[in-house]
Coordinates of C-alpha atoms in Angstrom, one line a residue:
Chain A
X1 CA 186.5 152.6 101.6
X2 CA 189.4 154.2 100.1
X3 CA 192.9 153.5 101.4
X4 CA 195.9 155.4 101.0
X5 CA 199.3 153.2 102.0
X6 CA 202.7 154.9 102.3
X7 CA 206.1 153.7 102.6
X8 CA 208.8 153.7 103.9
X9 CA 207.2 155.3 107.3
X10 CA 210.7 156.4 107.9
X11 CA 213.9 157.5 105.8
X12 CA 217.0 158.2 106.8
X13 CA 219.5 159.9 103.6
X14 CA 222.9 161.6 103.7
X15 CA 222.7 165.3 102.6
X16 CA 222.6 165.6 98.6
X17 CA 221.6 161.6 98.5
X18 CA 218.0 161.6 96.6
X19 CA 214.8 160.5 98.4
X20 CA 212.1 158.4 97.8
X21 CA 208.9 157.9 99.0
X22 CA 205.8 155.7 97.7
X23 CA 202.2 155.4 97.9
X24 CA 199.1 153.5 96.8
X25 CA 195.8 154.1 96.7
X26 CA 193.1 151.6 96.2
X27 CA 189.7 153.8 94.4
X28 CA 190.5 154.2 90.8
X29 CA 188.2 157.2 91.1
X30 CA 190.8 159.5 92.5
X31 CA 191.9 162.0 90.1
X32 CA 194.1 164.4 92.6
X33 CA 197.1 163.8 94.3
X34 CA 198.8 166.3 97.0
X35 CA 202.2 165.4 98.6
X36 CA 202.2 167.6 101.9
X37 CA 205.3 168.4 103.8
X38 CA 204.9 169.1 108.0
X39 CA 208.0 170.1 110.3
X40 CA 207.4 169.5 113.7
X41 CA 204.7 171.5 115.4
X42 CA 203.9 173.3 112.0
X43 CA 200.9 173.0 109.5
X44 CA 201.2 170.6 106.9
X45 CA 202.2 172.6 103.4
X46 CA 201.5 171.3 100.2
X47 CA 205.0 170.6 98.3
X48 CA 203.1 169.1 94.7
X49 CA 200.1 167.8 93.6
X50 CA 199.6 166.3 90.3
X51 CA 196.3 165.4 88.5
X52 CA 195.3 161.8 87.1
X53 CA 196.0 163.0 83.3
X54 CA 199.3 164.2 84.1
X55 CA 202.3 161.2 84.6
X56 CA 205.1 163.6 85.9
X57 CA 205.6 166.6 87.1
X58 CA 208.8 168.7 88.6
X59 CA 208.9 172.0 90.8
X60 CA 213.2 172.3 91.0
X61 CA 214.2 169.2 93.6
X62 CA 210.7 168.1 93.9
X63 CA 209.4 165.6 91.4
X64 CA 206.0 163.8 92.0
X65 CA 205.2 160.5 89.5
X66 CA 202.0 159.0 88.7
X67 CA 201.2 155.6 87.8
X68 CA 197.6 154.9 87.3
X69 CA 197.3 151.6 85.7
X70 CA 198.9 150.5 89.1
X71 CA 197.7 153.0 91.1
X72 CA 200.7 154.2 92.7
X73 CA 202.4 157.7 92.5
X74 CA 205.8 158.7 94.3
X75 CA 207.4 161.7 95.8
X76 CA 211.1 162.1 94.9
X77 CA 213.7 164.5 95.8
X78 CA 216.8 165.2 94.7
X79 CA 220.1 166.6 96.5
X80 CA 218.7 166.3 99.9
X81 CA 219.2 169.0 102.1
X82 CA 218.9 169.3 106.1
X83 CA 216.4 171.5 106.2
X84 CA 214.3 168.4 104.0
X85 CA 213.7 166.8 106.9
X86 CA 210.2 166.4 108.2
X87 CA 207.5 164.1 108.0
X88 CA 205.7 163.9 104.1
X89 CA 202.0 162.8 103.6
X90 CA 200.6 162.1 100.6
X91 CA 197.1 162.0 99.4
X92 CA 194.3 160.9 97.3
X93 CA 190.7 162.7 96.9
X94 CA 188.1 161.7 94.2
X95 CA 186.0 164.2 91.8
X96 CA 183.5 166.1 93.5
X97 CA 182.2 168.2 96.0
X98 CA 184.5 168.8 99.1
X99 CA 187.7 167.4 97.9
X100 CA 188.4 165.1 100.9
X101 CA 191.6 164.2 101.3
X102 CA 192.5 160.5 102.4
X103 CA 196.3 160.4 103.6
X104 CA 198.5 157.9 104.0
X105 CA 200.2 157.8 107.1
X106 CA 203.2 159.4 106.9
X107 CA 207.0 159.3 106.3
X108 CA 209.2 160.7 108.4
X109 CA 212.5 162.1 106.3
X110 CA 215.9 162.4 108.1
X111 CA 218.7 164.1 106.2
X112 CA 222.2 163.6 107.4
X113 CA 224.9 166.7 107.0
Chain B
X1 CA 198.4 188.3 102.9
X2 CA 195.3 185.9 102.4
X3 CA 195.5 183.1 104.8
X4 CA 194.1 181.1 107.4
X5 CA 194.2 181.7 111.4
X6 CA 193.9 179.9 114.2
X7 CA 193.4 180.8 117.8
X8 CA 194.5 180.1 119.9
X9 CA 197.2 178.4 119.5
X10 CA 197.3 176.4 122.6
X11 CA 194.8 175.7 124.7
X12 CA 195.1 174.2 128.2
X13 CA 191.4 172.9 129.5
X14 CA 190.0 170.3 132.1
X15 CA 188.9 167.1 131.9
X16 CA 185.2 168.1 130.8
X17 CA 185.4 171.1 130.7
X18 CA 184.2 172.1 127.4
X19 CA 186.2 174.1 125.0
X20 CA 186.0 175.9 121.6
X21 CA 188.4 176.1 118.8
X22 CA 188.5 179.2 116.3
X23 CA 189.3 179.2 112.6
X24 CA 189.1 182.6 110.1
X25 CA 190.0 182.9 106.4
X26 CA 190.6 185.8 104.5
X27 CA 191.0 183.3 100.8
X28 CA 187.1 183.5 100.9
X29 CA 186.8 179.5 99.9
X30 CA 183.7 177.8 99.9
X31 CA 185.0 175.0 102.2
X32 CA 186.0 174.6 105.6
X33 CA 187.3 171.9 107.1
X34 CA 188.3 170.5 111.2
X35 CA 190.7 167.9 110.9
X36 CA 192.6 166.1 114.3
X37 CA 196.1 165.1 113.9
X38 CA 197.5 163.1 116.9
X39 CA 201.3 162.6 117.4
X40 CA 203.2 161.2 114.6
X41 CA 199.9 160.3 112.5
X42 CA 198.2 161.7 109.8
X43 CA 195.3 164.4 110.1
X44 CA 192.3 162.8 110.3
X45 CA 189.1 164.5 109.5
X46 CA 186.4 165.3 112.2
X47 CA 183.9 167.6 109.5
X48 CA 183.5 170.0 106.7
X49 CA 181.1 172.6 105.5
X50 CA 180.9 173.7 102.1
X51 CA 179.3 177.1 102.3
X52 CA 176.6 176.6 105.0
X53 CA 176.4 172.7 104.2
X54 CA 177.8 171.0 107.4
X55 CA 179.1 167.1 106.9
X56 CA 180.3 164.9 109.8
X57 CA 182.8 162.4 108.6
X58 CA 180.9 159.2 110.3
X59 CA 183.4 158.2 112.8
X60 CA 183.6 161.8 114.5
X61 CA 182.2 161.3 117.9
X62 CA 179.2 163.3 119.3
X63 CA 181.4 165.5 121.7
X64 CA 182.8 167.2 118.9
X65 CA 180.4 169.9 117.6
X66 CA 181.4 172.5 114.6
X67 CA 179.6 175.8 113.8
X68 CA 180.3 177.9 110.8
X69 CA 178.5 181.3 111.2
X70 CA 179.7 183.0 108.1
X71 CA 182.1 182.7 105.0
X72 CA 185.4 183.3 107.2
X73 CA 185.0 181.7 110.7
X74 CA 184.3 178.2 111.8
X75 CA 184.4 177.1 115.0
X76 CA 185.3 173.4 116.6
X77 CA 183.4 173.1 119.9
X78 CA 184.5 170.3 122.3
X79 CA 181.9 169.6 124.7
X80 CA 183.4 167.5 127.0
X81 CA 186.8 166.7 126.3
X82 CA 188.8 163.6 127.5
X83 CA 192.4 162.6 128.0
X84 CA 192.1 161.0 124.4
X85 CA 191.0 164.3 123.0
X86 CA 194.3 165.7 123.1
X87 CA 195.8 166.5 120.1
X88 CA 196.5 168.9 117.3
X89 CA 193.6 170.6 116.0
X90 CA 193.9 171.8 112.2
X91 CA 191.7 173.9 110.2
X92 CA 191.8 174.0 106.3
X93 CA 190.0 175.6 103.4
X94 CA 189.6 175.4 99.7
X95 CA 187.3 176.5 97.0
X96 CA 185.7 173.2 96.5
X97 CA 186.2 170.8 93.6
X98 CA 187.6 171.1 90.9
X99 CA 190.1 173.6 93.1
X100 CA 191.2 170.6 95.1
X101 CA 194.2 172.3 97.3
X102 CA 193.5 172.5 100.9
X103 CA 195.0 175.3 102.8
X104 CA 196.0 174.5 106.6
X105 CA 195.7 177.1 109.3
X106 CA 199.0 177.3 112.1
X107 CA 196.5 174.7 114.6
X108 CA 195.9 174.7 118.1
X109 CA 197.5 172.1 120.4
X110 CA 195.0 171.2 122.9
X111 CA 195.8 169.8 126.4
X112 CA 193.6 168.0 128.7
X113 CA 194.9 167.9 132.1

């Protein structure tokens, strides 16, 4: 089935330092691709998604890249702040129907003041 | 503001003692969705139901029952929870493909004593 692999499972950057974070995913069928973001003991809250004919795409200190030849796509952020810090899940889902999301499992960011 | 609620937000229960979960919407979306997130992993998803269409994801185990009586509620019924049924309990929405975002409620931390 599909599989969703994310590293590093934990990162630890000084403030302002950039972060990032890489996933995977193994069915070429997966058009969609969300990057949550869940502080401890809080819902998970999408941060950017980007869409299989799209390579880039920013939102201020968030930028989100998409390699589909090797099926890989990264989360990067730029001039880390403290309040960065939480654990990031990314995400693939294929066309169709209910839109199931298949995570990976996690990174857990720590930024340093 | 349109959104999705949870109650409650922690529940306390006893070994077998069955328990249900609660999930509204005001964003009137089409899907619903129960996912379990244990500590430090990432949500994992127990069922869905677009509109009245209920799917159980194929590892879900038989305790874990889900009724959705109308558009805006959805419940997650536990009917005899274990030690290893502890755990976060999230509920999400969207409109269905191709509106892929999901939209996560607050949760409900369940405790089995």
């Amino acid at each position: 089935g599909e599989n969703v692999e994310q590293h590093p499972s934990t990162l630890s950057v000084q403030e302002g330092d950039s972060a990032v974070i890489k996933c995977t995913y193994s069915d070429s069928a997966s058009n969609y691709f969300p990057w949550y973001k869940q502080e401890l003991g809080k819902r998970p809250q999408l941060i950017i998604d980007i869409r299989s004919n799209v390579g880039e795409k920013k939102d201020q200190r968030i930028a989100v890249t998409l390699n589909k030849t090797a099926k890989h796509f990264s989360l990067h952020i730029t001039e880390t702040q403290p309040e960065d810090s939480a654990v990031y899940f990314c995400a693939a889902s294929k066309p169709g129907g209910y839109n199931k999301l298949i995570f990976g499992a996690g990174t857990r960011l720590a930024v340093h003041p | 503001d349109a959104m999705v609620i949870q109650n409650p937000r922690y529940q306390v229960t006893q070994f077998g003692k069955p328990v249900t979960l609660s999930c509204s919407q005001t964003l009137n979306h089409n899907v619903m969705y129960w996912y379990q997130q244990k500590s430090s992993q990432a949500p994992k998803l127990l069922f869905h139901y677009y509109d009245k269409d209920f799917n159980n994801e194929a590892d879900t185990p038989d305790n874990f029952q889900s009724r959705r009586p109308n558009t805006s509620f959805c419940f997650l019924d536990i009917r005899s929870p274990g030690l290893g049924d502890a755990a976060m309990y999230l509920c999400a929405t969207s409109r269905g493909w191709p509106n892929n975002e999901q939209f996560f409620g607050p949760g409900t931390r369940l405790t089995v004593l």
